[in-house]
Short mmCIF file of C-alpha atoms in Angstrom, two decimals:
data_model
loop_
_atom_site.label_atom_id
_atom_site.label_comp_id
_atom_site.label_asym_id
_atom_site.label_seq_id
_atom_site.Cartn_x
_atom_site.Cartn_y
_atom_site.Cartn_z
CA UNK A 1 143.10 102.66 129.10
CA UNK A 2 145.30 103.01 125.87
CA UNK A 3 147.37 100.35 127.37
CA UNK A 4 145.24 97.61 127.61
CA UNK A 5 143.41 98.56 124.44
CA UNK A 6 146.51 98.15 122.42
CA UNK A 7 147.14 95.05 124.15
CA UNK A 8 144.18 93.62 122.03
CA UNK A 9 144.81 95.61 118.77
CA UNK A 10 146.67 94.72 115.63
CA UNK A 11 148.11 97.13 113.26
CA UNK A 12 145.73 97.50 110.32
CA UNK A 13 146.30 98.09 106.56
CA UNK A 14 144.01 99.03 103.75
CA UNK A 15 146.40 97.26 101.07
CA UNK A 16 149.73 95.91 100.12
CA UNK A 17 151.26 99.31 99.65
CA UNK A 18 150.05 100.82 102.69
CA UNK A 19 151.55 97.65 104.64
CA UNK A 20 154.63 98.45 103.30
CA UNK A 21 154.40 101.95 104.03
CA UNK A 22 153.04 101.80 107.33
CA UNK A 23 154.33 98.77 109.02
CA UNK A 24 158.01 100.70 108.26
CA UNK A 25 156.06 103.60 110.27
CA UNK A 26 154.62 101.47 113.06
CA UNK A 27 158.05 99.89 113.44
CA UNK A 28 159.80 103.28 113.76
CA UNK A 29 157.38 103.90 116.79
CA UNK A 30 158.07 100.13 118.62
CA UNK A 31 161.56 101.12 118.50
CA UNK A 32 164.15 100.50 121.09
CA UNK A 33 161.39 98.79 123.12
CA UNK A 34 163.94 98.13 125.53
CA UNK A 35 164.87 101.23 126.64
CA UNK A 36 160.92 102.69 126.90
CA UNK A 37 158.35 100.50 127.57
CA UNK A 38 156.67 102.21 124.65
CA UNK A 39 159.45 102.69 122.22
CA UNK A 40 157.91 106.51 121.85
CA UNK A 41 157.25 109.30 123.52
CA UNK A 42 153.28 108.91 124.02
CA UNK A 43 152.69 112.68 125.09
CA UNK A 44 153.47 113.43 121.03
CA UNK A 45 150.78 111.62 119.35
CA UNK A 46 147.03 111.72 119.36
CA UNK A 47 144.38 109.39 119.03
CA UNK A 48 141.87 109.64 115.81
CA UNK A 49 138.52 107.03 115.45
CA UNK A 50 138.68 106.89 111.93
CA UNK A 51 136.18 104.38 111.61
CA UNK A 52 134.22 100.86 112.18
CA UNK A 53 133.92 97.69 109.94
CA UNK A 54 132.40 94.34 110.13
CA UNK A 55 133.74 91.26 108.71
CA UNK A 56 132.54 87.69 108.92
CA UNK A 57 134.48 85.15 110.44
CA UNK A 58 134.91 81.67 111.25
CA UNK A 59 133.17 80.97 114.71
CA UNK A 60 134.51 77.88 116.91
CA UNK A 61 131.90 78.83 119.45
CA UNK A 62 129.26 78.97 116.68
CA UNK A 63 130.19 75.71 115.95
CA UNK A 64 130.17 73.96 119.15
CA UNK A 65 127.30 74.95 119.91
CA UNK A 66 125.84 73.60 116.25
CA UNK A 67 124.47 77.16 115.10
CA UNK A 68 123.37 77.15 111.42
CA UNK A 69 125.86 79.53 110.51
CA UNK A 70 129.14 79.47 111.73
CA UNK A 71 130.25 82.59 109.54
CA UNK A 72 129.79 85.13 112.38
CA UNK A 73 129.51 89.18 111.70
CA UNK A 74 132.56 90.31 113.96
CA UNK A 75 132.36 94.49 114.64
CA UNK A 76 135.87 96.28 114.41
CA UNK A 77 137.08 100.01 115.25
CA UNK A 78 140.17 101.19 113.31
CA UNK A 79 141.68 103.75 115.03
CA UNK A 80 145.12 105.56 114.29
CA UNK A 81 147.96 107.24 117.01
CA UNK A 82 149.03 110.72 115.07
CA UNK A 83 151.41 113.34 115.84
CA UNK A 84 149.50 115.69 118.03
CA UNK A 85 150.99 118.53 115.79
CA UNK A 86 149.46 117.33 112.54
CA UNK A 87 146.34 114.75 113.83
CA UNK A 88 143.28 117.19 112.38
CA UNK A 89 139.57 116.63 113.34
CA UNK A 90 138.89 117.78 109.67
CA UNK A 91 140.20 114.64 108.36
CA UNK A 92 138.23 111.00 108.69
CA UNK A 93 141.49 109.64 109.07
CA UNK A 94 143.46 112.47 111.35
CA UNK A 95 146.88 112.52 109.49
CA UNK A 96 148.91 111.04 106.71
CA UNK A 97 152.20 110.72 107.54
CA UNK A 98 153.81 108.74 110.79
CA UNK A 99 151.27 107.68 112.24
CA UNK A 100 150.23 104.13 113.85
CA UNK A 101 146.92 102.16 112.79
CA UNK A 102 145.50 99.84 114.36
CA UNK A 103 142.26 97.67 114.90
CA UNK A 104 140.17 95.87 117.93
CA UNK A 105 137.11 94.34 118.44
CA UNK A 106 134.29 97.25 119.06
CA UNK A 107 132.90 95.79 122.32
CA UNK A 108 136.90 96.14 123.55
CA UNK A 109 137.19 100.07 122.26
CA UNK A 110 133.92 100.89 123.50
CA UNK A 111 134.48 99.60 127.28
CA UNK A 112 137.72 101.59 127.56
CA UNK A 113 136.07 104.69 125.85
CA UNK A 114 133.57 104.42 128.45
CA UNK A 115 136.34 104.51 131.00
CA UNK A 116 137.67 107.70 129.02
CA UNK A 117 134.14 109.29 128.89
CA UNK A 118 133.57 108.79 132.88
CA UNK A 119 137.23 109.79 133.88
CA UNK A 120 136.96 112.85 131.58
CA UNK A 121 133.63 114.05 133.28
CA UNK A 122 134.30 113.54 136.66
CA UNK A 123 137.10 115.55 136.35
CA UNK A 124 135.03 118.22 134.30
CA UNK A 125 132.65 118.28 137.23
CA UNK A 126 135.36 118.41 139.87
CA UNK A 127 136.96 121.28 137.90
CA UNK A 128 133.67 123.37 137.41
CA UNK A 129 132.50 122.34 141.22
CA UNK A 130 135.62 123.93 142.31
CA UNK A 131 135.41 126.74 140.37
CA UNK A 132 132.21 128.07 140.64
CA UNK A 133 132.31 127.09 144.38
CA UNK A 134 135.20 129.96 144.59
CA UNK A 135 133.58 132.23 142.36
CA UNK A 136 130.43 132.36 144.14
CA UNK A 137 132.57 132.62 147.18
CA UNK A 138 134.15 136.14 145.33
CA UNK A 139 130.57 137.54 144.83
CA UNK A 140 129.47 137.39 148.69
CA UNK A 141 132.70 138.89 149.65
CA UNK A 142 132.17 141.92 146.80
CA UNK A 143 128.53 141.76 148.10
CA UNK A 144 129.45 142.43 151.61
CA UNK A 145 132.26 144.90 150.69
CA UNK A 146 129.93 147.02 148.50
CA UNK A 147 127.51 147.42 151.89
CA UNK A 148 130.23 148.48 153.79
CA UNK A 149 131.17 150.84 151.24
CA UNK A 150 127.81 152.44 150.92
CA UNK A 151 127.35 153.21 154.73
CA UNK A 152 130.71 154.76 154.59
CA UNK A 153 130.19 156.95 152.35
CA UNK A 154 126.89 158.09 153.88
CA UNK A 155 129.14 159.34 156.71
CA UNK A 156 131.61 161.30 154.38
CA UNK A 157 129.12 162.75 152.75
CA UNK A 158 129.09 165.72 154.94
CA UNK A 159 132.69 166.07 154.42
CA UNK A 160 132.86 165.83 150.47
CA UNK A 161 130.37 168.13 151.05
CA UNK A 162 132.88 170.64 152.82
CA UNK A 163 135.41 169.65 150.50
CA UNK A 164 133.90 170.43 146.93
CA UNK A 165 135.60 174.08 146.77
CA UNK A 166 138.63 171.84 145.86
CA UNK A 167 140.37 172.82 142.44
CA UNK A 168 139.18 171.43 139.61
CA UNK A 169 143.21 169.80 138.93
CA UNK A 170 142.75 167.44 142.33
CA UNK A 171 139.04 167.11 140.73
CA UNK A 172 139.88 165.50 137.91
CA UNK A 173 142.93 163.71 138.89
CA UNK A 174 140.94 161.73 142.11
CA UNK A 175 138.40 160.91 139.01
CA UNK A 176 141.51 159.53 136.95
CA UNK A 177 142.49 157.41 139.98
CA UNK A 178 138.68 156.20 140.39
CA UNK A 179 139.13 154.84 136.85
CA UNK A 180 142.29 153.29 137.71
CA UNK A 181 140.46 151.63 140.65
CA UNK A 182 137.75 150.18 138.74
CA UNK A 183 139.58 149.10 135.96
CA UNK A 184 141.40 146.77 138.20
CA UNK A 185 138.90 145.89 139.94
CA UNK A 186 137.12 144.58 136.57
CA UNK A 187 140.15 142.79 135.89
CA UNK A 188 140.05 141.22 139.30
CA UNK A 189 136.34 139.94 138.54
CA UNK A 190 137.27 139.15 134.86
CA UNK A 191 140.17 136.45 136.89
CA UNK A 192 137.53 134.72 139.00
CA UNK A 193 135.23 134.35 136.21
CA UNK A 194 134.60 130.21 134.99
CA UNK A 195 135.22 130.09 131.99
CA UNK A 196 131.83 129.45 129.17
CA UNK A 197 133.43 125.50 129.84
CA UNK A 198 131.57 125.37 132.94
CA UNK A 199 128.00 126.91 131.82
CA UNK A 200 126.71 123.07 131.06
CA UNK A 201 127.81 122.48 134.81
CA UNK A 202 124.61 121.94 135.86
CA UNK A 203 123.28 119.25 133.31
CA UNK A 204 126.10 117.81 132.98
CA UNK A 205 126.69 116.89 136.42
CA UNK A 206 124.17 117.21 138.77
CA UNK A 207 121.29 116.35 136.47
CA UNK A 208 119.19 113.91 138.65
CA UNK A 209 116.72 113.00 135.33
CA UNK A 210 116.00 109.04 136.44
CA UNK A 211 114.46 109.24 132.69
CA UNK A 212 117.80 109.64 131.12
CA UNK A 213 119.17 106.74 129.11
CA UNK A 214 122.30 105.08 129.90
CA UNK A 215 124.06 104.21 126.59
CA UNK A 216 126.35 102.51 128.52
CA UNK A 217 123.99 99.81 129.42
CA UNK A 218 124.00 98.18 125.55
CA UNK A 219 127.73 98.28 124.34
CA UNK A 220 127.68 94.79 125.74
CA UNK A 221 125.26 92.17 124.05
CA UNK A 222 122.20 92.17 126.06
CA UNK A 223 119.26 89.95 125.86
CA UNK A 224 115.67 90.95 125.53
CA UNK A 225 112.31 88.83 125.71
CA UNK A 226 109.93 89.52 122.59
CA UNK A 227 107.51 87.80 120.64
CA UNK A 228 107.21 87.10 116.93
CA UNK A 229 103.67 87.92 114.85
CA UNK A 230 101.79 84.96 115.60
CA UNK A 231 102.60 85.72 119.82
CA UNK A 232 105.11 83.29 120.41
CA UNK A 233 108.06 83.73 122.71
CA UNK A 234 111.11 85.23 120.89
CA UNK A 235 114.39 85.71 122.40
CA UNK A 236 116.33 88.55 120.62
CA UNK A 237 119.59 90.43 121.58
CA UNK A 238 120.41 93.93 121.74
CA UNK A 239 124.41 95.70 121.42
CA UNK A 240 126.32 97.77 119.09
CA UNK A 241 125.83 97.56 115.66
CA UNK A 242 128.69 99.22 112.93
CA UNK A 243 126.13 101.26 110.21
CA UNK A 244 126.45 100.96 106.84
CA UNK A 245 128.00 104.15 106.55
CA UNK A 246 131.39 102.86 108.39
CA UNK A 247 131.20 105.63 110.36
CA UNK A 248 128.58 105.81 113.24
CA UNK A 249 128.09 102.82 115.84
CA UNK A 250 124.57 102.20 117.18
CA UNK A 251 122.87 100.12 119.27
CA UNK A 252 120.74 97.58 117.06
CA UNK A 253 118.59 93.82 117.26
CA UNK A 254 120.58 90.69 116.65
CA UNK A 255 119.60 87.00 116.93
CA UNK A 256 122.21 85.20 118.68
CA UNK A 257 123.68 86.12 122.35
CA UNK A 258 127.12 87.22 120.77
CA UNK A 259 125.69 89.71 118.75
CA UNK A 260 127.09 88.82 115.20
CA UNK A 261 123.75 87.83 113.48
CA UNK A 262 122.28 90.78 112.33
CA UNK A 263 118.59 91.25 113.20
CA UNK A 264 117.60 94.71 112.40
CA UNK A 265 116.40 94.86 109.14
CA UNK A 266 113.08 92.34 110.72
CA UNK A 267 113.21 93.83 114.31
CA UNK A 268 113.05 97.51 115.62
CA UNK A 269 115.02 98.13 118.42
CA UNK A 270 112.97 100.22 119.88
CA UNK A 271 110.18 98.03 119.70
CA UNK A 272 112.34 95.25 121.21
CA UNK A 273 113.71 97.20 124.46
CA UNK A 274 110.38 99.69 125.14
CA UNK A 275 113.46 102.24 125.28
CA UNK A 276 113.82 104.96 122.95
CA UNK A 277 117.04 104.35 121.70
CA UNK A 278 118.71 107.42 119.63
CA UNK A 279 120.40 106.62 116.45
CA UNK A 280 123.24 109.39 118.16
CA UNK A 281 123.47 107.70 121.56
CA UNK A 282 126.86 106.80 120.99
CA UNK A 283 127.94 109.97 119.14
CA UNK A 284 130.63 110.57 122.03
CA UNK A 285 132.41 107.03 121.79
CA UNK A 286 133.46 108.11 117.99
CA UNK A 287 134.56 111.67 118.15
CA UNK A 288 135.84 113.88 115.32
CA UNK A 289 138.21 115.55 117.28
CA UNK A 290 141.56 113.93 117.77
CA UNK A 291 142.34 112.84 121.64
CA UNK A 292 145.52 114.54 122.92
CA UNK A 293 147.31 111.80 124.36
CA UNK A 294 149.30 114.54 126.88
CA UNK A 295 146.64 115.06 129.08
CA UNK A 296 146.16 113.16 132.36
CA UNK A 297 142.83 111.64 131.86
CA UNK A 298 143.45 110.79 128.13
CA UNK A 299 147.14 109.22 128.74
CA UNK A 300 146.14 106.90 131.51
CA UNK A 301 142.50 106.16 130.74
CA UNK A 302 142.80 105.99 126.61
CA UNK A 303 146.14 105.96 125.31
CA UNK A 304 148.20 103.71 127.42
CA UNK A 305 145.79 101.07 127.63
CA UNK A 306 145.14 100.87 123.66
CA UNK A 307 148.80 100.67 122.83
CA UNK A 308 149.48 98.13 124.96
CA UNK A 309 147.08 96.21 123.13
CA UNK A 310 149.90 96.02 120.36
#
């Protein structure tokens, strides 16, 4: 995914000193491009959202097809690569020091962070399914172990019977060697244990709720049939809208099928799909935490596609 998200990106610089600064540090990691298709080692760095921004923008489409305003509202994500050893989810920005920055259009970071958000929980669910599968699997066996253990020792219990002139030395030593027994038998059940990872297991992946709304439906502009206060027929478009906080991306109205003209502040969007539409629906495609890009699922679903779009 990172790949063909950096494919689209450009580096990205807040002013003329920060240019300086960082196109020295984005060049450092395009070196010897040659020699590794990525001129860095990848596995090292981390991915930070740091944060969205709209600008407006010429439109040749707007134009050719004679819209009243061809200065179109164009959503961006800024996102940097840190070193995984210093990228912080306490910090907007991740890091401060050799890093990467770059920026894309939203609609291209949100389809690959879908990709990253799918990848990552089928292989939370496989993970979990497997686990708890072998787990449960653990408990019959100790199930059926214990009953055999109980109608055994109904039969001995003559003999222990017999035996309990025994000294109190071999008394206290077999009870030593119980405790021994049970200790590592704790231990045993302590290994087979899933870990607290796996206790939303069951909503998260076999949650069959048909009422459940699919966020992924609206990061693409989406058209929706309305009508305006005196009944007419109005056509209005629904997709991902940067707030004015820079921060959060939502799904909001807009008036033309690209999504650029801003409609929200006349149209509720809730009103305009029937669907109840959280202002957090898309909470997971702008995390705090920083995305290690060592991992399986994050290098090949969101890393490597994004820098490629360099």
């Amino acid at each position: 995914m990172l790949r063909e998200m950096l494919a689209k990106a450009e580096p990205y610089y807040e002013n003329d000193f920060e240019r300086d600064v960082v196109a020295n540090q984005n060049r450092k990691l395009d070196q010897d491009i040659d020699d590794d298709y990525y001129g860095f080692d990848m596995t090292e760095f981390s991915l930070k959202y740091t944060r969205c921004q709209v600008i407006k923008n010429f439109s040749e489409e707007a134009a050719a097809n004679n819209y009243q305003n061809v200065m179109v509202s164009e959503n961006l994500v800024i996102f940097r690569l840190c070193p995984a050893n210093t990228c912080s989810a306490n910090r907007r920005s991740g890091c401060s020091s050799n890093f990467g920055q770059y920026i894309l259009p939203m609609e291209d970071y949100l389809y690959h962070m879908t990709e990253y958000k799918e990848a990552k929980e089928k292989h939370y669910c496989q993970w979990c399914e497997e686990c708890i599968a072998n787990q449960n699997r653990r408990r019959k066996l100790d199930a059926a172990a214990d009953e055999d253990e109980e109608v055994a020792d109904e039969g001995d219990e003559y003999e222990e019977e017999e035996d309990a002139y025994e000294d109190e030395g071999e008394n206290e030593e077999d009870e030593y060697e119980d405790e021994e027994e049970e200790e590592e038998e704790e231990e045993e059940d302590e290994v087979v244990e899933c870990p607290s990872d796996c206790d939303n297991y069951y909503s998260v992946c076999q949650n069959d709720n048909n009422n459940a709304i699919d966020y992924e439906d609206y990061i693409e502009c989406n058209k929706f049939r309305t009508y305006d206060a005196n009944g007419g027929k109005l056509n209005l478009y629904v997709g991902p809208y940067c707030n004015s906080d820079s921060s959060t991306i939502t799904i909001d109205v807009f008036y033309d099928q690209m999504c650029t003209n801003y409609a929200g502040n006349e149209h509720d969007v809730i009103q305009v799909t029937g669907i109840s539409l959280q202002s957090n629906g898309l909470q997971d495609y702008t995390p705090h935490e920083c995305i290690p890009c060592n991992e399986s699922v994050s290098t090949n679903i969101v890393c490597l596609p994004f820098h490629h779009f360099f």
